[in-house]
mmCIF file with all atom_site columns, C-alpha atoms in Angstrom:
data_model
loop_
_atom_site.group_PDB
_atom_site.id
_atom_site.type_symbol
_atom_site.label_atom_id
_atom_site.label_alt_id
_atom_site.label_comp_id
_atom_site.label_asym_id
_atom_site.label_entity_id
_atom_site.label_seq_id
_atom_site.pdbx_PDB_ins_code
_atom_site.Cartn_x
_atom_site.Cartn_y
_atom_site.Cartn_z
_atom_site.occupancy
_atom_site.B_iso_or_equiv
_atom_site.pdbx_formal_charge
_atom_site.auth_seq_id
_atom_site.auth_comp_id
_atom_site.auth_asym_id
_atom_site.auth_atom_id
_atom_site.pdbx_PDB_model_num
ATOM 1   C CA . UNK Z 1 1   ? 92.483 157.679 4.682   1.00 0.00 ? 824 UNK Z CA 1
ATOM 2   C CA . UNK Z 1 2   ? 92.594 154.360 4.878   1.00 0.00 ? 825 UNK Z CA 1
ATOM 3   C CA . UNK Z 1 3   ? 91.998 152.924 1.791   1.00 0.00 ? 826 UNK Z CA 1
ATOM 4   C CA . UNK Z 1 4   ? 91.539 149.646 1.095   1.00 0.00 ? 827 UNK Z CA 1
ATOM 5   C CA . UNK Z 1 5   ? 91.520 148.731 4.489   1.00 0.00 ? 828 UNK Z CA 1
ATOM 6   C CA . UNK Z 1 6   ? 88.030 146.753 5.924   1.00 0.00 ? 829 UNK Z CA 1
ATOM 7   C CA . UNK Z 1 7   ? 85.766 148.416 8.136   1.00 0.00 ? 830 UNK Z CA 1
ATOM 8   C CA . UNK Z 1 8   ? 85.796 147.828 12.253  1.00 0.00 ? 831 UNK Z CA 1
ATOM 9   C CA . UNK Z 1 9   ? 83.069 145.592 12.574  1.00 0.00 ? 832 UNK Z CA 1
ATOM 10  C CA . UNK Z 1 10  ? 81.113 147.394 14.801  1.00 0.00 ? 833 UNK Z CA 1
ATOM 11  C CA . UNK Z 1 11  ? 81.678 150.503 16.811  1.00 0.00 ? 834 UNK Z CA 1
ATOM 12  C CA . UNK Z 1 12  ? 80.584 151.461 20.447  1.00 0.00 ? 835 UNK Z CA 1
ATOM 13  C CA . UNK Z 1 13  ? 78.671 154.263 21.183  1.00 0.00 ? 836 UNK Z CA 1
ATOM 14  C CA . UNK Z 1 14  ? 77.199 156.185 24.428  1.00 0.00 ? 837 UNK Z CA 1
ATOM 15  C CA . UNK Z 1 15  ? 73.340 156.527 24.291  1.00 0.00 ? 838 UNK Z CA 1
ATOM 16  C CA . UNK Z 1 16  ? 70.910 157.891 26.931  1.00 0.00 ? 839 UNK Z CA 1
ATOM 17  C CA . UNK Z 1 17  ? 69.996 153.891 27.278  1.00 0.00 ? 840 UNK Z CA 1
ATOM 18  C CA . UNK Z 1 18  ? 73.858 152.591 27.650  1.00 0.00 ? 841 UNK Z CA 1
ATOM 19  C CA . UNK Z 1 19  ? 76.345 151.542 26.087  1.00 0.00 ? 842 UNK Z CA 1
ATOM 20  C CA . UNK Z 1 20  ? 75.528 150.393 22.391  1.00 0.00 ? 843 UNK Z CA 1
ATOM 21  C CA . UNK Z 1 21  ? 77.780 148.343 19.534  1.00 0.00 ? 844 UNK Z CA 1
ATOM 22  C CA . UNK Z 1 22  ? 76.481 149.165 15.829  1.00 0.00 ? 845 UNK Z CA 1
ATOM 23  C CA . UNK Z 1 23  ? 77.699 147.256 12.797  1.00 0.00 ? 846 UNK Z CA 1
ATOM 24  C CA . UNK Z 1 24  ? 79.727 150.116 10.790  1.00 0.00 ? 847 UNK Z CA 1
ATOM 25  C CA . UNK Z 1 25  ? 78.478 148.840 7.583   1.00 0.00 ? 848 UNK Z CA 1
ATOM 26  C CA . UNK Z 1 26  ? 75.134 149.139 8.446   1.00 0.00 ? 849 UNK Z CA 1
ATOM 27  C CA . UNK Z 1 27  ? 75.223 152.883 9.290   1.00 0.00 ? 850 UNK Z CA 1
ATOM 28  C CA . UNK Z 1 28  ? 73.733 154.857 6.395   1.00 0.00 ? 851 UNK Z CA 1
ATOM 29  C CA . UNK Z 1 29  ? 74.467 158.313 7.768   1.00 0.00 ? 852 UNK Z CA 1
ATOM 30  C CA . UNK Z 1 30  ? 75.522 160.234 10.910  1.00 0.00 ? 853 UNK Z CA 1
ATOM 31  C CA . UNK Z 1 31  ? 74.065 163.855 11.302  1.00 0.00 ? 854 UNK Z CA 1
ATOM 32  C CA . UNK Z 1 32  ? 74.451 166.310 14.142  1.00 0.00 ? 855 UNK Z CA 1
ATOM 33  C CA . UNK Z 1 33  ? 71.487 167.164 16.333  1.00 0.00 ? 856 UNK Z CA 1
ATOM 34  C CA . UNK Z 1 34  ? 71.630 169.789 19.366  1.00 0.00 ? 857 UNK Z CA 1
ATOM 35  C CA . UNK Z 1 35  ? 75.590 168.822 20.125  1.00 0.00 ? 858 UNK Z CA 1
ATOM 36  C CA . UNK Z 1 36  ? 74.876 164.832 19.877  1.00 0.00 ? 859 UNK Z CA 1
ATOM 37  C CA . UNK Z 1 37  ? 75.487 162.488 17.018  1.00 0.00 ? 860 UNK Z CA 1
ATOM 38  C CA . UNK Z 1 38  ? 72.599 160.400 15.522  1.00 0.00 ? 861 UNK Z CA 1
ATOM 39  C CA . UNK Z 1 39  ? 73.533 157.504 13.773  1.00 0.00 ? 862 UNK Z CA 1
ATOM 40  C CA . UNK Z 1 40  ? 71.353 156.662 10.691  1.00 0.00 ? 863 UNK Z CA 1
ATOM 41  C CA . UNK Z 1 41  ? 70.547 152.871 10.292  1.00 0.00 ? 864 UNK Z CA 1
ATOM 42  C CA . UNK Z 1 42  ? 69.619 150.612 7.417   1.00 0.00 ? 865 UNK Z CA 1
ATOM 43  C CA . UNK Z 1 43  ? 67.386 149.315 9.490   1.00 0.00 ? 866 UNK Z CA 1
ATOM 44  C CA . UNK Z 1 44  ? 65.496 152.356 9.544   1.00 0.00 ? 867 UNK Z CA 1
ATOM 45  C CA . UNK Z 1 45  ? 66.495 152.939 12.975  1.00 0.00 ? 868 UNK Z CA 1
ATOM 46  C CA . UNK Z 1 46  ? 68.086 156.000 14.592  1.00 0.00 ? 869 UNK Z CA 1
ATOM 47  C CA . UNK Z 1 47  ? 70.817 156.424 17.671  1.00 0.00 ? 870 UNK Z CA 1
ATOM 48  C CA . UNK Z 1 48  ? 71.590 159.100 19.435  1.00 0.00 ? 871 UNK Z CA 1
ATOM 49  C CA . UNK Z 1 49  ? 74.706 160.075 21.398  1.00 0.00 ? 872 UNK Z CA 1
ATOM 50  C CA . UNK Z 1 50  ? 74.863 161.771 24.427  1.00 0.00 ? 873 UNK Z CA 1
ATOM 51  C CA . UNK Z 1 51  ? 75.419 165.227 24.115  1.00 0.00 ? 874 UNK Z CA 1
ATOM 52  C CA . UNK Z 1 52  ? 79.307 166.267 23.575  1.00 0.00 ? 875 UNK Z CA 1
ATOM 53  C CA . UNK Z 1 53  ? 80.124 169.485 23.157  1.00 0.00 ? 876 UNK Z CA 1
ATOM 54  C CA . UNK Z 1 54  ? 82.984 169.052 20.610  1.00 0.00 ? 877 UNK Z CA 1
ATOM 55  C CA . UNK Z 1 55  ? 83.293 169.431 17.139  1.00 0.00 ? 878 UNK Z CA 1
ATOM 56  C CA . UNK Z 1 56  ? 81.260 167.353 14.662  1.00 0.00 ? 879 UNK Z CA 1
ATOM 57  C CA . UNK Z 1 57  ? 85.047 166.278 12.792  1.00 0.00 ? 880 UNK Z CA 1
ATOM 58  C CA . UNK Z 1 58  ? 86.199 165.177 16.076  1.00 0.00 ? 881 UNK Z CA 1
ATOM 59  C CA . UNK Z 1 59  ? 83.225 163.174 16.707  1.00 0.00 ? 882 UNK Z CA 1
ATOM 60  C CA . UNK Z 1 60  ? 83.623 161.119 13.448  1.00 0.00 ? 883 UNK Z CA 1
ATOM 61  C CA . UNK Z 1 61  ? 87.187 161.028 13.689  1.00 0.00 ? 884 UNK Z CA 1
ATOM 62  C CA . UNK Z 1 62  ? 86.864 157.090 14.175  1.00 0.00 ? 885 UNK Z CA 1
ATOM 63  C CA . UNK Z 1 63  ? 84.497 156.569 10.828  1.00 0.00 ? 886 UNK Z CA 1
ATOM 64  C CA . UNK Z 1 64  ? 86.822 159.495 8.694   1.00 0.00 ? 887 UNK Z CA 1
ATOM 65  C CA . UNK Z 1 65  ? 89.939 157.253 8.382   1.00 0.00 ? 888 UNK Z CA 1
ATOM 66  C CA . UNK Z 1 66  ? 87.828 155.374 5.951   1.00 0.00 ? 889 UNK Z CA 1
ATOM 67  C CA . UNK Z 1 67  ? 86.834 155.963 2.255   1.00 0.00 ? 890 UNK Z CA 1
ATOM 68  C CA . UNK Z 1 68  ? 83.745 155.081 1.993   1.00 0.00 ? 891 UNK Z CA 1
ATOM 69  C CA . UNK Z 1 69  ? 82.501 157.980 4.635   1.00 0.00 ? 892 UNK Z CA 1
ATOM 70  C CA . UNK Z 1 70  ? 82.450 161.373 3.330   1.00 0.00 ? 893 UNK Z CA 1
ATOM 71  C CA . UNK Z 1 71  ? 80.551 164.376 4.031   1.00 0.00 ? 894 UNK Z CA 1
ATOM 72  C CA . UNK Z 1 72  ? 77.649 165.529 2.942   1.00 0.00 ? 895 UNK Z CA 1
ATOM 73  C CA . UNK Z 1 73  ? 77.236 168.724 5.178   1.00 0.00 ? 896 UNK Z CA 1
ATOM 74  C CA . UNK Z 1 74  ? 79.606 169.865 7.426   1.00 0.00 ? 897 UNK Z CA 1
ATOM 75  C CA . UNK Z 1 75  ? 77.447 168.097 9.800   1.00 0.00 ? 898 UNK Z CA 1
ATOM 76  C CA . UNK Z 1 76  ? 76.558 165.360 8.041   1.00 0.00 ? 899 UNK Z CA 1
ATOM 77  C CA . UNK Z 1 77  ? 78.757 162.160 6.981   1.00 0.00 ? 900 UNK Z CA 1
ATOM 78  C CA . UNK Z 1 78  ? 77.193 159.255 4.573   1.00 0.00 ? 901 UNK Z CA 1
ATOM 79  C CA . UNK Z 1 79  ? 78.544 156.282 4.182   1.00 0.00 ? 902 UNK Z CA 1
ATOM 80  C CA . UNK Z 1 80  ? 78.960 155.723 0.328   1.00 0.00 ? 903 UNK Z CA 1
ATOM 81  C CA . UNK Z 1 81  ? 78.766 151.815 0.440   1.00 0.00 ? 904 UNK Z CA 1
ATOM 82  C CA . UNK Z 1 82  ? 74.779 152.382 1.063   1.00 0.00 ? 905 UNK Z CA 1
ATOM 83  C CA . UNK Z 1 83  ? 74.005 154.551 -1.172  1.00 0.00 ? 906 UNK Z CA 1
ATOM 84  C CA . UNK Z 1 84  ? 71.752 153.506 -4.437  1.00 0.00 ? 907 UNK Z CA 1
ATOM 85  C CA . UNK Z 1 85  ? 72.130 156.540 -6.385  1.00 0.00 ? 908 UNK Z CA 1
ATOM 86  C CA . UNK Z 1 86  ? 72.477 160.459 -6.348  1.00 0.00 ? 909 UNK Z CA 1
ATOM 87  C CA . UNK Z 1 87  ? 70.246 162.631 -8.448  1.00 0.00 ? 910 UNK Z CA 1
ATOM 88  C CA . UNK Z 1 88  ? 71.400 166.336 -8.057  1.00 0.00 ? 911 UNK Z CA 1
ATOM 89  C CA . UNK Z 1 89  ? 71.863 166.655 -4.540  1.00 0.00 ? 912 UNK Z CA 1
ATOM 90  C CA . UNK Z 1 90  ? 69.817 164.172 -3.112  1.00 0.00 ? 913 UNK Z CA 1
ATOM 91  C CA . UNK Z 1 91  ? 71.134 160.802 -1.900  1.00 0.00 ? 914 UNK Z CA 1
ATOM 92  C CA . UNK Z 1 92  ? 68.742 157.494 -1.865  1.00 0.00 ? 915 UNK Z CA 1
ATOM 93  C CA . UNK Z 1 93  ? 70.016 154.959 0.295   1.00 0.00 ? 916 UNK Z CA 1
ATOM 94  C CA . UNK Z 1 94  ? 70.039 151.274 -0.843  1.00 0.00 ? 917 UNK Z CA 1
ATOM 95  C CA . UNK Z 1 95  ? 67.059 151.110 1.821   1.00 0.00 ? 918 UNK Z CA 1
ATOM 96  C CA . UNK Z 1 96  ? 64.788 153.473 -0.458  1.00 0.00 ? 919 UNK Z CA 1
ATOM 97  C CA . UNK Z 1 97  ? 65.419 156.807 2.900   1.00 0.00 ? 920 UNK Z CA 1
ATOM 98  C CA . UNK Z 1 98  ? 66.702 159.423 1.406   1.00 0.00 ? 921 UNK Z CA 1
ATOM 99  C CA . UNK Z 1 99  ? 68.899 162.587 2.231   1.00 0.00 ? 922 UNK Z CA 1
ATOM 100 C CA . UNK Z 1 100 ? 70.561 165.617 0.539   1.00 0.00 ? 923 UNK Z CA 1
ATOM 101 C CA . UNK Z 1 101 ? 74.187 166.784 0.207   1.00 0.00 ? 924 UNK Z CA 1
ATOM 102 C CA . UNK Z 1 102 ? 75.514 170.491 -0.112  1.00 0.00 ? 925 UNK Z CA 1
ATOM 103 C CA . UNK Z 1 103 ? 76.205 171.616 -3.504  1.00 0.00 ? 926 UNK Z CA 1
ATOM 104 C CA . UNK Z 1 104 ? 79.981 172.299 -2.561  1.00 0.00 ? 927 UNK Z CA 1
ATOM 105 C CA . UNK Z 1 105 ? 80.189 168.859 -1.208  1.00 0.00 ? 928 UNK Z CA 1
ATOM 106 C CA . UNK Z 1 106 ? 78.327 167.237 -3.961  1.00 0.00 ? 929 UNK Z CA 1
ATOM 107 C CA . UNK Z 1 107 ? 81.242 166.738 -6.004  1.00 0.00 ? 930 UNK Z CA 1
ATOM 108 C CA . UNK Z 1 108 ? 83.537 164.843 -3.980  1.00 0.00 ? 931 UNK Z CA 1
ATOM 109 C CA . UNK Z 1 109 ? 80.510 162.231 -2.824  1.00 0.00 ? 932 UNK Z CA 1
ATOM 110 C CA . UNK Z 1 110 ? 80.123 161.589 -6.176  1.00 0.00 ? 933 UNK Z CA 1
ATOM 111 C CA . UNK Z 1 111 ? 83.550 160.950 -7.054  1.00 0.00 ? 934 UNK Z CA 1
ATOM 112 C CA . UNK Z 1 112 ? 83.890 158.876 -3.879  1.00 0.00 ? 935 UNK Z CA 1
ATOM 113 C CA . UNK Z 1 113 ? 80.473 156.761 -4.382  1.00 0.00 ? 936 UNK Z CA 1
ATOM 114 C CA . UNK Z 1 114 ? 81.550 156.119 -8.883  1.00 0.00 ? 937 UNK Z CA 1
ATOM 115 C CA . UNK Z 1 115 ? 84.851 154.625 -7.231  1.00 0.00 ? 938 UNK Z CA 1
ATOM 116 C CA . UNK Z 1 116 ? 83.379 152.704 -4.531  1.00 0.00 ? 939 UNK Z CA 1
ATOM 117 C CA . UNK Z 1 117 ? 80.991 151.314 -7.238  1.00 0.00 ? 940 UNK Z CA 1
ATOM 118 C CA . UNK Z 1 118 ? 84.185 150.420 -9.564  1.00 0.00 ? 941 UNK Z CA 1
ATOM 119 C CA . UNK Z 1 119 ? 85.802 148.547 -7.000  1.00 0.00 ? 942 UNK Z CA 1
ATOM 120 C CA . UNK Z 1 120 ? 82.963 146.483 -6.888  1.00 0.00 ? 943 UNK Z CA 1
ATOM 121 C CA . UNK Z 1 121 ? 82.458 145.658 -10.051 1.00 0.00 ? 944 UNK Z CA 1
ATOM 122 C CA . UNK Z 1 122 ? 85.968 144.830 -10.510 1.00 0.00 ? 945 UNK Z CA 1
ATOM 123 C CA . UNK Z 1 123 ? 85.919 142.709 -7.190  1.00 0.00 ? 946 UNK Z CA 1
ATOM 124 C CA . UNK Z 1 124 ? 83.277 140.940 -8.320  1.00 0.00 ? 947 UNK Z CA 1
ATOM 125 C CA . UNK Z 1 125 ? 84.920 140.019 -11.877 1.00 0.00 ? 948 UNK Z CA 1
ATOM 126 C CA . UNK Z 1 126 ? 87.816 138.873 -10.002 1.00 0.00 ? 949 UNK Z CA 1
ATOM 127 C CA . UNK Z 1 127 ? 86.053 136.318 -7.920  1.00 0.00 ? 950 UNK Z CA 1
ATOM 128 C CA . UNK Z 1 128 ? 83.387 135.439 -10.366 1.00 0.00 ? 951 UNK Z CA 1
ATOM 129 C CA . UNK Z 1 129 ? 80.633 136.926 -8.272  1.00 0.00 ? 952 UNK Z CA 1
ATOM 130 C CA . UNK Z 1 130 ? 77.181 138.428 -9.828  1.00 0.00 ? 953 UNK Z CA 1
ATOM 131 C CA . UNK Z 1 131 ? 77.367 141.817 -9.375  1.00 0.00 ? 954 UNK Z CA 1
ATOM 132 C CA . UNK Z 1 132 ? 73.322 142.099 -10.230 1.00 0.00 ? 955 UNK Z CA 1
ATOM 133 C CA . UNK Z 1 133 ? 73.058 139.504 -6.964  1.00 0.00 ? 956 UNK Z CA 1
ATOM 134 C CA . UNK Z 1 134 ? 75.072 141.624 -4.344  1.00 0.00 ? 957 UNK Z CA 1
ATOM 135 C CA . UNK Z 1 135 ? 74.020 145.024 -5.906  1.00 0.00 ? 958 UNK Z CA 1
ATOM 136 C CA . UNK Z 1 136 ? 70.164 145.344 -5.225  1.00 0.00 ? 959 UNK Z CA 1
ATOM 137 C CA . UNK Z 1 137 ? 68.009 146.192 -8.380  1.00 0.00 ? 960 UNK Z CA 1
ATOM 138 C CA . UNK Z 1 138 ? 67.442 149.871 -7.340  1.00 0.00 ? 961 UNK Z CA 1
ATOM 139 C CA . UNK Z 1 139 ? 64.754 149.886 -10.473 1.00 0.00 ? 962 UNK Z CA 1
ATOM 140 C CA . UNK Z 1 140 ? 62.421 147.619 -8.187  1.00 0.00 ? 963 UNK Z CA 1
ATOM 141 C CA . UNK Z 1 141 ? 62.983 150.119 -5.301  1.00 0.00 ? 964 UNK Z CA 1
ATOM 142 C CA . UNK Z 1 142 ? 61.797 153.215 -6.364  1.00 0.00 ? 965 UNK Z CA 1
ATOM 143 C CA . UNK Z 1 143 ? 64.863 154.696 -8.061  1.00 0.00 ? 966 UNK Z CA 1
ATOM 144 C CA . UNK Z 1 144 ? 64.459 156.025 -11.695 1.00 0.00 ? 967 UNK Z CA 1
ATOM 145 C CA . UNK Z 1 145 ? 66.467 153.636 -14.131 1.00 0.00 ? 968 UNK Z CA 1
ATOM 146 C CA . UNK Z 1 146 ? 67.938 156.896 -15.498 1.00 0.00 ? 969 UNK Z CA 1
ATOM 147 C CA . UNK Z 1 147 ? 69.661 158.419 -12.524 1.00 0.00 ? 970 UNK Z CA 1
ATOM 148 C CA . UNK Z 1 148 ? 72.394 160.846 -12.871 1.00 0.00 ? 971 UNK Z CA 1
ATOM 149 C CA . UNK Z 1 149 ? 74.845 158.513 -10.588 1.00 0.00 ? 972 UNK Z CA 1
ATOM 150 C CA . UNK Z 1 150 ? 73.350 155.280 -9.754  1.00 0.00 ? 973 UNK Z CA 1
ATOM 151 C CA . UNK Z 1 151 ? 74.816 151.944 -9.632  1.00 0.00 ? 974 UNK Z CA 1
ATOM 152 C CA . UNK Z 1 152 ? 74.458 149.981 -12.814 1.00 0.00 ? 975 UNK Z CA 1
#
């Protein structure tokens, strides 16, 4: 892993429609559909990749040298930096979508998503940033105050 380390800016992916660049940090969650890769937005939007017929890893290889994607499912990866909370095993998305994890897999999203939320914090103590300004109040968006892992 590459820890630490920023994200690629964007990545390029091959659609029915062309050629297409997503922002990396704007991807909420990939997920495997019939072979293909479908790229969760926080727009609320949804891409898929042509069909490969390769392993879901392989296809994620790109996104899985970075800590703050992890799976979910063995065909599902979220991306922990846009996630609001996680209530059992269901995920809500700083965008209020939700999705669910595996029970096996629960434990290291968790784990990953309380140390991506430290890091923050202590970021934004170190440069004097709000915290409660770059951290959405997930209250106002539908998420109980009294989540089992939420953001806080």
């Amino acid at each position: 892993k590459e820890s630490g380390q920023s994200l690629p800016e964007r990545i390029l992916i091959r659609t029915s429609k062309g050629t297409v660049r997503l922002k990396v940090s704007a991807i909420l969650y990939v997920s495997a559909e019939n072979h293909a890769l479908v790229f969760h937005m926080k727009d609320k939007s949804t891409y898929r990749t042509l069909t490969k017929r390769r392993p879901f890893r392989e296809q994620v290889e790109e996104l899985l040298r970075y800590d703050c994607f992890v799976f979910a499912f063995k065909a599902q990866l979220v991306n922990v930096r846009n996630i609001a909370s996680i209530r059992g095993c269901e995920i809500i998305f700083t965008n209020r979508m939700q999705t669910v994890c595996s029970r096996p897999r629960r434990r290291e999203l968790v784990r990953r998503f309380e140390l991506f939320s430290k890091e923050l914090k202590s970021a934004c103590t170190k440069t004097g940033a709000d915290y409660t300004k770059i951290v959405p109040d997930y209250t106002k968006i539908g998420v109980a105050e009294k989540t089992e892992h939420g953001l806080q």
